[in-house]
Amino acid sequence: MLLLLVAVPLVSVFVVLAALHFYWAAGGQWGAAAAVPEIARAPAFRPGKLATVIVGLLLATAGGLLAVGAGFFAIDALPAWIARSGVWTIAAVMLARFVGDFRTFGVMKRVKGTRFARLDTVLYAPLCLALSMGSTFVALTK
């Protein structure tokens, strides 16, 4: 029961984030202005459509791996160790995103005072920590 209470929100968040990236790749603008780190009030980089689709696919894959790892469904051709390794990888990547690049994102960022930096401090980084902790729980439970 506890696994269900942790895994369902985890999978849901990854699916919603994947959908948001596909929306942006299709030209949607909602939330896009606050999705990229800034340096001197300008975007630190400009992600293209292909990069945005790739991130969306990675987020969708993370949701799928967590669903398999939590036992929601099985893929006969996928050995259990691959799903477990995938869930551990998700936990590690989300923890790395929480810590950040020591410049523009994460709890160790130096660039502060921008819209992205404020949202990163109160929403993005804590969400990444929660996703890392939840993924770790799923990996340890199954």
Coordinates of N, CA and C in Angstrom, one line a residue, residues 45-140:
F45 N 20.6 29.2 -22.3 CA 20.6 28.5 -23.5 C 19.2 28.5 -24.1
R46 N 19.1 28.1 -25.3 CA 17.8 28.1 -26.0 C 17.6 26.7 -26.5
P47 N 16.8 25.9 -25.7 CA 16.6 24.5 -26.2 C 15.8 24.4 -27.5
G48 N 16.2 23.6 -28.4 CA 15.5 23.4 -29.6 C 14.4 22.4 -29.5
K49 N 13.6 22.3 -30.5 CA 12.5 21.3 -30.5 C 13.0 19.9 -30.3
L50 N 14.0 19.5 -31.0 CA 14.5 18.1 -30.8 C 15.0 17.9 -29.4
A51 N 15.7 18.8 -28.8 CA 16.2 18.6 -27.4 C 15.0 18.5 -26.5
T52 N 14.0 19.3 -26.7 CA 12.8 19.3 -25.8 C 12.1 18.0 -26.0
V53 N 11.9 17.5 -27.2 CA 11.3 16.2 -27.4 C 12.1 15.1 -26.7
I54 N 13.4 15.1 -26.8 CA 14.3 14.1 -26.2 C 14.1 14.1 -24.7
V55 N 14.0 15.3 -24.1 CA 13.8 15.4 -22.6 C 12.4 14.9 -22.3
G56 N 11.4 15.2 -23.1 CA 10.1 14.6 -22.9 C 10.1 13.1 -23.0
L57 N 10.8 12.5 -23.9 CA 10.9 11.1 -24.0 C 11.6 10.5 -22.8
L58 N 12.6 11.1 -22.4 CA 13.4 10.6 -21.2 C 12.5 10.7 -19.9
L59 N 11.7 11.8 -19.8 CA 10.8 11.9 -18.7 C 9.7 10.8 -18.7
A60 N 9.1 10.6 -19.9 CA 8.1 9.5 -20.1 C 8.7 8.1 -19.8
T61 N 10.0 7.9 -20.3 CA 10.6 6.6 -20.0 C 10.8 6.5 -18.5
A62 N 11.2 7.6 -17.8 CA 11.4 7.5 -16.3 C 10.0 7.1 -15.7
G63 N 8.9 7.7 -16.1 CA 7.6 7.3 -15.6 C 7.3 5.8 -15.8
G64 N 7.6 5.4 -17.0 CA 7.4 3.9 -17.4 C 8.3 3.0 -16.6
L65 N 9.5 3.4 -16.4 CA 10.4 2.5 -15.6 C 10.0 2.5 -14.1
L66 N 9.5 3.6 -13.6 CA 9.0 3.6 -12.2 C 7.8 2.7 -12.1
A67 N 6.9 2.8 -13.1 CA 5.7 2.0 -13.1 C 6.1 0.5 -13.1
V68 N 7.0 0.1 -14.0 CA 7.5 -1.3 -14.0 C 8.2 -1.6 -12.7
G69 N 9.1 -0.7 -12.2 CA 9.8 -1.0 -11.0 C 8.9 -1.1 -9.8
A70 N 7.8 -0.4 -9.8 CA 6.8 -0.5 -8.7 C 5.9 -1.7 -8.8
G71 N 6.0 -2.4 -10.0 CA 5.2 -3.6 -10.2 C 3.8 -3.3 -10.7
F72 N 3.5 -2.2 -11.3 CA 2.2 -1.9 -11.8 C 1.9 -2.8 -13.0
F73 N 3.0 -3.1 -13.8 CA 2.8 -4.0 -14.9 C 4.2 -4.5 -15.2
A74 N 4.3 -5.6 -16.0 CA 5.5 -6.2 -16.3 C 5.7 -6.2 -17.8
I75 N 7.0 -6.1 -18.2 CA 7.3 -6.3 -19.6 C 8.2 -7.6 -19.7
D76 N 7.6 -8.6 -20.3 CA 8.3 -9.9 -20.3 C 9.7 -9.9 -20.8
A77 N 9.9 -9.0 -21.8 CA 11.3 -9.0 -22.4 C 12.2 -8.1 -21.6
L78 N 11.8 -7.5 -20.6 CA 12.6 -6.6 -19.8 C 13.0 -7.3 -18.5
P79 N 14.3 -7.7 -18.3 CA 14.7 -8.3 -17.1 C 14.5 -7.4 -15.9
A80 N 14.2 -8.0 -14.8 CA 14.0 -7.2 -13.6 C 15.1 -6.3 -13.2
W81 N 16.3 -6.7 -13.4 CA 17.5 -5.9 -13.0 C 17.6 -4.7 -13.9
I82 N 17.1 -4.7 -15.1 CA 17.1 -3.5 -15.9 C 16.2 -2.4 -15.3
A83 N 15.0 -2.9 -15.0 CA 14.0 -1.9 -14.4 C 14.6 -1.4 -13.1
R84 N 15.1 -2.2 -12.2 CA 15.7 -1.8 -11.0 C 16.9 -0.8 -11.2
S85 N 17.7 -1.1 -12.1 CA 18.8 -0.2 -12.5 C 18.3 1.1 -13.0
G86 N 17.3 1.1 -13.8 CA 16.6 2.3 -14.3 C 16.1 3.2 -13.2
V87 N 15.4 2.5 -12.2 CA 14.9 3.3 -11.1 C 16.0 3.9 -10.3
W88 N 17.1 3.2 -10.1 CA 18.2 3.7 -9.3 C 18.9 4.9 -10.1
T89 N 18.9 4.8 -11.4 CA 19.4 5.8 -12.3 C 18.6 7.1 -12.2
I90 N 17.3 6.9 -12.2 CA 16.3 8.0 -12.0 C 16.6 8.7 -10.7
A91 N 16.8 7.9 -9.6 CA 17.0 8.5 -8.3 C 18.3 9.3 -8.4
A92 N 19.4 8.8 -9.0 CA 20.6 9.5 -9.0 C 20.6 10.8 -9.9
V93 N 19.9 10.7 -11.0 CA 19.8 11.9 -11.9 C 19.0 13.0 -11.2
M94 N 17.9 12.6 -10.6 CA 17.1 13.6 -9.9 C 17.9 14.2 -8.7
L95 N 18.7 13.4 -8.0 CA 19.5 14.0 -6.9 C 20.6 14.9 -7.5
A96 N 21.2 14.6 -8.6 CA 22.1 15.5 -9.3 C 21.5 16.8 -9.7
R97 N 20.2 16.7 -10.2 CA 19.5 17.9 -10.6 C 19.2 18.8 -9.4
F98 N 18.9 18.1 -8.3 CA 18.7 18.9 -7.0 C 19.9 19.6 -6.6
V99 N 21.1 19.0 -6.6 CA 22.3 19.6 -6.2 C 22.7 20.7 -7.2
G100 N 22.6 20.4 -8.5 CA 22.8 21.4 -9.5 C 24.1 21.5 -10.2
D101 N 24.3 22.5 -11.0 CA 25.6 22.6 -11.7 C 26.5 23.6 -11.1
F102 N 26.2 24.1 -9.9 CA 27.0 25.1 -9.1 C 27.1 26.4 -9.8
R103 N 26.2 26.6 -10.8 CA 26.2 28.0 -11.5 C 24.7 28.5 -11.6
T104 N 23.9 27.8 -12.4 CA 22.6 28.3 -12.8 C 21.4 27.6 -12.2
F105 N 21.6 26.3 -11.7 CA 20.4 25.6 -11.2 C 20.8 24.7 -10.1
G106 N 19.8 24.3 -9.3 CA 20.0 23.4 -8.1 C 20.3 24.2 -6.9
V107 N 20.4 23.5 -5.8 CA 20.6 24.2 -4.5 C 22.0 24.9 -4.4
M108 N 22.9 24.5 -5.2 CA 24.2 25.0 -5.1 C 24.5 26.1 -6.2
K109 N 23.4 26.7 -6.8 CA 23.5 27.7 -7.8 C 24.1 29.0 -7.3
R110 N 24.8 29.7 -8.1 CA 25.4 31.0 -7.8 C 24.5 32.1 -8.4
V111 N 23.9 31.9 -9.5 CA 23.0 32.9 -10.1 C 21.7 32.9 -9.4
K112 N 21.4 34.1 -8.8 CA 20.2 34.2 -8.0 C 19.4 35.5 -8.5
G113 N 18.2 35.6 -8.1 CA 17.4 36.8 -8.3 C 16.7 36.8 -9.6
T114 N 16.8 35.8 -10.4 CA 16.0 35.7 -11.7 C 14.7 34.9 -11.4
R115 N 13.8 35.0 -12.3 CA 12.5 34.3 -12.1 C 12.8 32.8 -12.0
F116 N 13.7 32.3 -12.9 CA 14.0 30.8 -12.9 C 14.6 30.5 -11.6
A117 N 15.6 31.3 -11.1 CA 16.3 31.0 -9.8 C 15.3 30.9 -8.7
R118 N 14.4 31.8 -8.6 CA 13.4 31.8 -7.5 C 12.5 30.5 -7.6
L119 N 12.0 30.2 -8.8 CA 11.2 29.0 -8.9 C 12.0 27.7 -8.7
D120 N 13.3 27.8 -9.1 CA 14.2 26.6 -8.8 C 14.3 26.4 -7.3
T121 N 14.4 27.5 -6.6 CA 14.6 27.4 -5.1 C 13.4 26.8 -4.4
V122 N 12.2 27.3 -4.8 CA 11.0 27.0 -4.1 C 10.2 25.8 -4.7
L123 N 10.5 25.5 -6.0 CA 9.7 24.4 -6.7 C 10.5 23.3 -7.4
Y124 N 11.4 23.7 -8.3 CA 12.0 22.8 -9.2 C 13.0 21.9 -8.4
A125 N 13.9 22.5 -7.6 CA 14.9 21.7 -6.9 C 14.2 20.8 -5.8
P126 N 13.3 21.4 -5.0 CA 12.6 20.5 -4.0 C 11.9 19.3 -4.7
L127 N 11.3 19.6 -5.9 CA 10.6 18.5 -6.6 C 11.6 17.5 -7.0
C128 N 12.7 17.9 -7.5 CA 13.7 16.9 -7.9 C 14.2 16.1 -6.7
L129 N 14.3 16.7 -5.5 CA 14.7 15.9 -4.3 C 13.6 14.9 -4.0
A130 N 12.4 15.3 -4.0 CA 11.2 14.4 -3.8 C 11.2 13.3 -4.8
L131 N 11.4 13.6 -6.0 CA 11.5 12.5 -7.1 C 12.6 11.6 -6.8
S132 N 13.8 12.1 -6.4 CA 14.9 11.2 -6.1 C 14.6 10.3 -4.9
M133 N 14.0 10.9 -3.8 CA 13.7 10.1 -2.6 C 12.6 9.1 -2.9
G134 N 11.6 9.5 -3.7 CA 10.6 8.5 -4.0 C 11.1 7.4 -4.9
S135 N 12.0 7.7 -5.8 CA 12.6 6.7 -6.7 C 13.4 5.7 -5.9
T136 N 14.2 6.3 -4.9 CA 15.0 5.5 -4.1 C 14.1 4.5 -3.3
F137 N 13.0 5.0 -2.8 CA 12.0 4.2 -2.0 C 11.5 3.0 -2.9
V138 N 11.1 3.3 -4.2 CA 10.7 2.3 -5.1 C 11.7 1.3 -5.3
A139 N 13.0 1.7 -5.5 CA 14.1 0.8 -5.8 C 14.4 -0.1 -4.6
L140 N 14.2 0.4 -3.4 CA 14.5 -0.4 -2.2 C 13.3 -1.3 -1.9

